[in-house]
Amino acid sequence: MPDVPADSPASGNGPTRPGPDEKGTDTSRTDTGPGGGLRFVPAVLLGALGLYLALATNNFPDLFIYRAGAAIGLRGESPYDLARIRELAAAQFPDENPEAPGENSFVRNCGYFLPPLAILTFTPFALVPWSAAKVAWGVALGFAAAGIVTIPDLFRRSDAPVRPGSRGLVVPFLLVLNPFVLAITFVGQVTIVSVGCVAAGLWCFARNRPALGVLLWAVPFVKPHVALPLIPLAWYLCGWKRALALAALVAGLNLIGATVAGGSPLFLKDYLDYLPTGHKAVRYNQAELNPQITSWNRLLVSLGGPVVELTAAATLAGYLAWGGLVLGRCRAAGQLPSAGWACAAAVAGATVCAQVLAYEMLTLAIAVPWVRDLFAAGRRGWGTAAVLLLAVQTVPFDSASPVFDYYRPGGALALALLVLLGPLNPEPRPAPPPAP
């Protein structure tokens, strides 16, 4: 790992106001001492679960749709055809009760909405039979989980204590083996892989492997409305060159994917034209109907306010507003935030500003290093509040219960406000002077 200047902003020891040439520097340390390899046990277990589901069950419906869309695109055809995707889904996952109401039907509430970049991302799964693709996905889940279990040690200062023995394994186990992650595994959502790639990318940036880090951070852009904060985060942690490289790679992959599927980079416009109507044709994606959506507009609906469905422009406006609040908070504090706080602010903003399902709440795992620093600094009130807000999102409450109609978006907003108002650079409080 390259040497990190002691006064770097991301270390929390830098100057009190940002300068033109200053940027956050990744200070990741992932060595947990003797027995540290045990933290990868939950990753092995999750990978084993993925392989079991692949070999013995008919699961991963979302992966099936991602793979189907990629396969159609690789044939030079448009994957943005709801009827075609639903026909394929019905053949593999037939409705147990075709006469059931539409809101209970997976087939009538599915579709392919990923950008052209995803055609390239899921090419390895589209080039092999479905049975082999499921096995490959189980392996990918294990590797992604291996990245996730390293998150608690990201940005750890070189002189910071490491929890010994079993206490140091609690958080990795909870991050990977909880009801929320297991539900994502059964469905075959891409969130686990995306979060694992973000964690692995941070590891690469810390060890001066920017090309691999940028490539890993491009994977979450299969859902660009969630991944967008990674670009300013890359700028802060690693400098404008890596942020520019990430943006250029994402744009280039989308243009290549559009060319593969539509014969021209201009096919990207077809995707942009399809997205507003196609995405909202699925009940699960409508803020008015799905209490599991985490964004601010769902909370507005839950509180009896007007129905606002977020468009691309509204999502971008929300991110700009959140970015303004983050910059204002830093200016008011008169200091640059730590890398942990910057990551927490990025992922908290994503869950509030983008209209996403609860699956994407797993991205909040990237906030764990900031929470760790809160406890290390003796800020137990802040830390306990953050842990409770993170933990409650892993509980699979009945989405039909009006009592919990607002707990997903309410919890996301509460955590975002906690991050915004919390300590930017948690540091141990000075010891009281000795008694005279």
XYZ file of C-alpha atoms in Angstrom:
436
model
C 0.000 0.000 0.000
C 1.398 3.408 -0.895
C 2.381 5.794 1.855
C -0.369 8.198 2.864
C 0.573 11.697 3.956
C -0.254 12.266 7.582
C -2.042 15.503 6.710
C -4.203 14.104 3.912
C -7.821 15.250 4.100
C -9.229 11.730 4.066
C -7.171 10.796 7.100
C -8.977 13.430 9.096
C -5.750 15.245 9.936
C -5.624 17.681 7.031
C -6.100 21.425 6.877
C -9.394 22.823 8.087
C -10.460 24.169 4.683
C -10.219 22.542 1.273
C -7.531 23.849 -1.016
C -7.491 23.697 -4.810
C -4.957 20.859 -4.964
C -6.283 18.814 -2.066
C -8.293 15.640 -2.430
C -9.306 12.743 -0.281
C -6.830 9.893 -0.176
C -7.887 6.309 0.425
C -6.343 5.096 3.654
C -7.770 1.574 3.557
C -6.198 -1.035 5.738
C -7.604 -4.515 5.536
C -5.148 -6.476 7.603
C -6.914 -7.799 10.673
C -3.994 -9.652 12.176
C -3.876 -13.337 13.109
C -7.059 -15.182 12.247
C -8.166 -12.417 9.915
C -8.919 -14.963 7.229
C -11.912 -16.135 9.262
C -13.834 -13.061 8.165
C -14.121 -14.653 4.725
C -16.133 -17.559 6.140
C -19.482 -15.775 5.582
C -18.444 -15.086 1.986
C -17.760 -18.793 1.484
C -21.138 -19.633 3.023
C -22.988 -17.170 0.816
C -21.199 -18.519 -2.245
C -22.177 -22.052 -1.169
C -25.804 -20.940 -0.860
C -25.611 -19.445 -4.339
C -24.276 -22.706 -5.740
C -26.973 -24.712 -3.975
C -29.684 -22.466 -5.406
C -28.096 -22.769 -8.835
C -27.901 -26.565 -8.813
C -30.999 -27.592 -6.872
C -33.669 -24.902 -7.295
C -35.363 -22.696 -9.845
C -34.447 -19.266 -8.456
C -32.586 -16.118 -9.621
C -35.523 -14.670 -11.637
C -33.924 -11.234 -11.881
C -30.662 -12.744 -13.106
C -32.681 -14.623 -15.726
C -34.064 -11.313 -17.013
C -30.632 -9.631 -17.017
C -29.201 -12.579 -18.932
C -32.128 -12.684 -21.354
C -31.762 -8.984 -22.145
C -28.032 -9.377 -22.711
C -28.565 -12.397 -24.967
C -31.114 -10.505 -27.060
C -28.795 -7.511 -27.333
C -25.854 -9.688 -28.386
C -27.959 -10.902 -31.307
C -28.229 -7.327 -32.519
C -31.825 -6.966 -31.377
C -33.459 -4.594 -28.920
C -33.885 -5.996 -25.396
C -36.346 -3.216 -24.574
C -39.483 -5.171 -25.410
C -41.643 -5.905 -22.361
C -43.772 -8.517 -24.107
C -40.752 -10.483 -25.303
C -39.025 -10.431 -21.901
C -42.215 -11.464 -20.110
C -42.753 -14.338 -22.528
C -39.281 -15.669 -21.725
C -39.823 -15.168 -17.988
C -43.163 -16.980 -18.101
C -41.520 -20.019 -19.711
C -38.908 -20.280 -16.945
C -40.961 -19.003 -13.992
C -44.629 -19.693 -14.773
C -47.193 -18.088 -12.485
C -48.528 -20.613 -9.993
C -51.910 -18.935 -10.237
C -52.336 -17.149 -13.578
C -55.681 -15.735 -12.421
C -54.146 -14.001 -9.394
C -54.271 -10.199 -9.217
C -51.611 -8.466 -11.268
C -49.742 -7.135 -8.237
C -48.974 -10.717 -7.173
C -47.642 -11.799 -10.555
C -43.930 -11.812 -11.225
C -44.411 -12.337 -14.958
C -46.763 -9.359 -15.278
C -44.403 -7.169 -13.255
C -41.023 -7.833 -14.807
C -39.014 -6.247 -17.578
C -35.517 -5.392 -18.745
C -34.617 -1.799 -17.868
C -30.818 -1.850 -17.666
C -28.709 0.455 -19.883
C -26.730 -0.881 -22.872
C -23.661 -1.165 -20.653
C -25.375 -4.115 -18.941
C -25.370 -6.087 -22.201
C -21.581 -6.221 -21.951
C -21.603 -6.793 -18.192
C -23.835 -9.857 -18.440
C -22.252 -11.237 -21.621
C -20.382 -14.019 -19.736
C -23.724 -15.266 -18.388
C -25.478 -14.940 -21.748
C -22.892 -16.998 -23.634
C -23.492 -20.165 -21.610
C -26.617 -22.230 -20.899
C -28.902 -21.082 -18.080
C -27.751 -23.879 -15.776
C -24.107 -22.852 -16.189
C -24.992 -19.177 -15.836
C -26.595 -19.872 -12.460
C -23.468 -21.667 -11.253
C -21.290 -18.795 -12.439
C -23.584 -16.390 -10.583
C -23.209 -18.393 -7.366
C -19.431 -18.124 -7.697
C -19.711 -14.378 -8.396
C -21.789 -13.945 -5.231
C -19.052 -15.572 -3.187
C -16.360 -13.297 -4.599
C -18.566 -10.224 -4.150
C -19.235 -11.185 -0.540
C -15.468 -11.494 -0.025
C -15.237 -7.830 -0.960
C -18.117 -6.886 1.319
C -16.577 -8.483 4.413
C -13.524 -6.224 4.032
C -15.652 -3.071 4.331
C -15.336 -2.763 8.151
C -11.560 -2.350 7.760
C -11.623 0.271 4.986
C -10.007 3.602 5.876
C -8.705 2.252 9.171
C -5.863 4.404 10.417
C -2.516 2.710 10.766
C -2.516 3.261 14.526
C -6.152 2.227 15.052
C -6.796 -0.805 17.250
C -8.251 -3.947 15.688
C -10.884 -5.942 17.523
C -9.343 -9.288 18.453
C -10.866 -12.726 18.057
C -14.572 -13.285 17.575
C -15.521 -9.653 18.200
C -13.783 -8.669 14.980
C -15.879 -11.199 13.034
C -19.326 -10.046 14.144
C -19.765 -7.240 11.625
C -18.559 -9.211 8.550
C -21.013 -11.991 9.417
C -23.876 -9.541 9.899
C -23.103 -7.758 6.649
C -23.268 -10.923 4.549
C -25.493 -13.370 6.418
C -28.702 -11.545 7.291
C -32.287 -11.995 6.049
C -32.004 -8.990 3.755
C -28.935 -10.264 1.869
C -30.355 -13.777 1.700
C -33.530 -12.423 0.069
C -31.402 -10.611 -2.526
C -29.540 -13.860 -3.164
C -32.712 -15.836 -3.848
C -34.056 -13.195 -6.226
C -30.791 -12.838 -8.159
C -30.561 -9.074 -7.891
C -27.248 -7.478 -8.864
C -26.858 -5.456 -5.644
C -24.522 -7.882 -3.859
C -22.160 -7.944 -6.823
C -22.302 -4.149 -7.163
C -21.470 -3.507 -3.497
C -18.692 -6.085 -3.643
C -17.219 -4.313 -6.669
C -17.306 -0.941 -4.876
C -15.493 -2.421 -1.878
C -12.937 -4.171 -4.079
C -12.449 -0.967 -6.065
C -11.610 0.932 -2.892
C -9.050 -1.758 -2.087
C -7.513 -1.311 -5.556
C -7.394 2.485 -5.256
C -5.584 2.150 -1.919
C -2.944 -0.058 -3.495
C -2.325 2.119 -6.539
C -4.207 -0.092 -8.995
C -6.469 2.588 -10.462
C -7.264 0.840 -13.758
C -8.717 -2.218 -12.038
C -10.485 -0.025 -9.479
C -12.161 2.051 -12.186
C -13.209 -1.116 -14.041
C -14.780 -2.531 -10.875
C -16.613 0.723 -10.184
C -18.113 0.636 -13.679
C -20.069 -2.538 -12.803
C -22.579 -0.801 -10.455
C -23.542 1.464 -13.369
C -25.808 -1.302 -14.618
C -28.121 0.743 -12.377
C -26.855 4.252 -13.109
C -29.394 6.088 -10.962
C -27.916 4.358 -7.899
C -24.253 4.449 -8.951
C -24.088 8.116 -9.969
C -22.581 9.295 -6.620
C -19.539 7.115 -7.298
C -18.214 9.702 -9.754
C -17.905 12.607 -7.263
C -16.789 10.123 -4.606
C -13.966 8.954 -6.885
C -13.008 12.598 -7.405
C -12.817 13.260 -3.671
C -11.013 10.070 -2.701
C -8.703 9.668 -5.671
C -8.612 12.851 -7.736
C -10.298 14.154 -10.856
C -8.382 11.861 -13.217
C -9.958 8.727 -11.775
C -13.388 10.349 -11.720
C -12.988 11.344 -15.357
C -11.742 7.856 -16.256
C -14.794 6.308 -14.561
C -17.232 8.620 -16.344
C -15.501 8.016 -19.688
C -15.501 4.235 -19.216
C -19.200 4.166 -18.322
C -20.073 6.351 -21.306
C -17.892 4.281 -23.636
C -19.358 0.968 -22.502
C -22.876 2.303 -22.991
C -22.059 3.433 -26.516
C -20.474 0.073 -27.330
C -23.456 -1.783 -25.890
C -25.832 0.406 -27.883
C -23.871 -0.337 -31.041
C -23.959 -4.085 -30.382
C -27.722 -4.160 -29.792
C -28.895 -1.471 -32.196
C -26.182 -1.205 -34.812
C -25.308 2.363 -33.846
C -24.346 4.363 -30.751
C -27.562 6.319 -31.375
C -29.486 3.275 -30.135
C -28.759 4.722 -26.693
C -31.584 7.184 -27.434
C -33.997 4.259 -27.854
C -33.152 3.182 -24.312
C -33.682 6.698 -22.979
C -37.037 6.952 -24.775
C -38.160 3.538 -23.512
C -37.150 3.945 -19.889
C -39.771 6.452 -18.605
C -42.793 4.436 -19.770
C -41.339 0.921 -19.607
C -39.990 1.257 -16.085
C -43.284 2.598 -14.732
C -45.219 -0.237 -16.409
C -44.054 -2.417 -13.521
C -46.062 -2.082 -10.328
C -42.993 -2.610 -8.143
C -41.387 0.522 -9.609
C -44.277 2.875 -8.828
C -43.853 5.013 -5.728
C -47.603 5.207 -5.269
C -47.985 1.427 -5.009
C -44.791 0.040 -3.476
C -43.924 0.873 0.167
C -40.525 -0.815 -0.297
C -39.250 2.091 -2.407
C -36.724 4.086 -0.377
C -36.655 7.540 -2.005
C -38.068 10.762 -0.623
C -41.088 10.699 -2.915
C -42.302 7.401 -1.421
C -42.150 8.964 2.050
C -44.187 11.848 0.674
C -46.847 9.394 -0.499
C -46.786 7.535 2.835
C -47.460 10.767 4.694
C -50.476 11.523 2.518
C -48.761 13.893 0.111
C -49.035 14.029 -3.680
C -47.750 11.236 -5.900
C -44.416 12.138 -7.520
C -42.740 9.572 -9.746
C -39.060 10.413 -10.178
C -37.863 11.003 -13.723
C -34.210 11.106 -14.743
C -34.256 14.898 -14.477
C -35.878 14.803 -11.030
C -33.342 12.227 -9.843
C -30.461 14.382 -11.053
C -31.989 17.431 -9.382
C -32.226 15.478 -6.133
C -28.574 14.533 -6.340
C -27.606 18.148 -6.989
C -29.612 19.249 -3.953
C -27.984 16.560 -1.812
C -24.552 17.534 -3.113
C -25.258 21.134 -2.177
C -26.186 20.085 1.357
C -22.995 18.020 1.641
C -20.812 20.903 0.465
C -22.653 23.284 2.777
C -22.085 20.958 5.733
C -18.361 20.762 4.974
C -18.114 24.524 4.635
C -19.967 25.062 7.891
C -17.618 22.626 9.645
C -14.597 24.361 8.121
C -12.852 21.084 7.316
C -12.621 18.298 4.789
C -14.496 15.139 5.776
C -12.866 11.786 6.313
C -13.048 9.186 3.569
C -15.480 7.189 5.697
C -17.881 10.122 6.001
C -17.625 10.848 2.276
C -18.588 7.238 1.480
C -21.457 7.348 3.964
C -22.760 10.592 2.451
C -22.575 9.128 -1.074
C -24.521 5.951 -0.348
C -27.031 7.633 1.961
C -27.791 10.169 -0.749
C -28.280 7.396 -3.307
C -31.004 5.694 -1.286
C -32.918 8.949 -0.815
C -32.480 10.680 -4.179
C -33.021 7.690 -6.492
C -36.336 5.842 -6.754
C -35.091 2.349 -5.986
C -36.390 -0.783 -4.318
C -35.234 -1.919 -0.901
C -32.624 -4.202 -2.492
C -30.389 -1.177 -2.973
C -30.276 -0.505 0.776
C -27.370 -2.949 0.856
C -25.244 -0.111 -0.553
C -25.431 1.413 2.940
C -22.839 -1.176 3.965
C -20.286 1.258 2.537
C -21.162 3.570 5.466
C -19.857 1.046 8.027
C -16.298 2.500 8.249
C -17.748 5.847 9.331
C -19.891 4.100 11.955
C -16.814 2.215 13.171
C -14.944 5.502 13.573
C -17.822 6.964 15.568
C -17.479 4.243 18.186
C -13.674 4.437 18.109
C -13.940 8.152 18.810
C -16.276 7.617 21.744
C -19.276 9.043 19.855
C -21.489 6.221 21.048
C -24.740 8.135 20.701
C -24.140 8.843 17.038
C -22.807 5.332 16.450
C -25.713 3.600 18.176
C -28.242 5.638 16.213
C -26.500 4.726 12.949
C -26.398 1.021 13.843
C -30.104 0.996 14.689
C -31.041 2.723 11.446
C -28.900 0.301 9.449
C -30.148 -2.762 11.322
C -33.841 -1.977 10.989
C -33.526 -2.052 7.205
C -32.500 -5.720 7.312
C -35.765 -6.741 8.995
C -38.241 -8.189 6.464
C -41.346 -6.413 7.699
C -44.637 -7.214 5.968
C -44.842 -4.655 3.179
C -48.642 -4.790 3.282
C -48.872 -3.554 6.865
C -49.868 0.119 7.094
C -47.908 0.387 10.337
C -44.684 -0.038 8.395
C -45.771 1.741 5.252
C -43.108 4.402 5.748
C -40.278 2.540 7.456
C -38.131 1.972 4.342
C -38.099 5.567 3.031
C -38.325 6.980 6.557
C -35.296 4.996 7.677
C -33.323 5.981 4.587
C -34.040 9.674 5.119
C -33.273 9.452 8.847
C -29.893 7.868 8.118
C -29.116 10.480 5.461
C -29.845 13.266 7.951
C -27.770 11.494 10.617
C -24.800 11.389 8.249
C -25.297 14.983 7.163
C -25.390 16.291 10.725
C -22.891 13.847 12.217
C -19.160 14.297 12.826
C -17.170 14.693 9.613
C -13.954 13.505 11.231
C -14.719 11.373 14.286
C -11.752 11.658 16.606
C -11.272 10.514 20.193
C -12.292 13.183 22.646
C -9.413 14.579 24.696
C -8.979 13.065 28.111
C -10.028 15.295 31.009
C -7.164 17.071 32.777
C -5.798 15.316 35.848
C -7.286 16.351 39.145
C -5.174 18.878 41.013
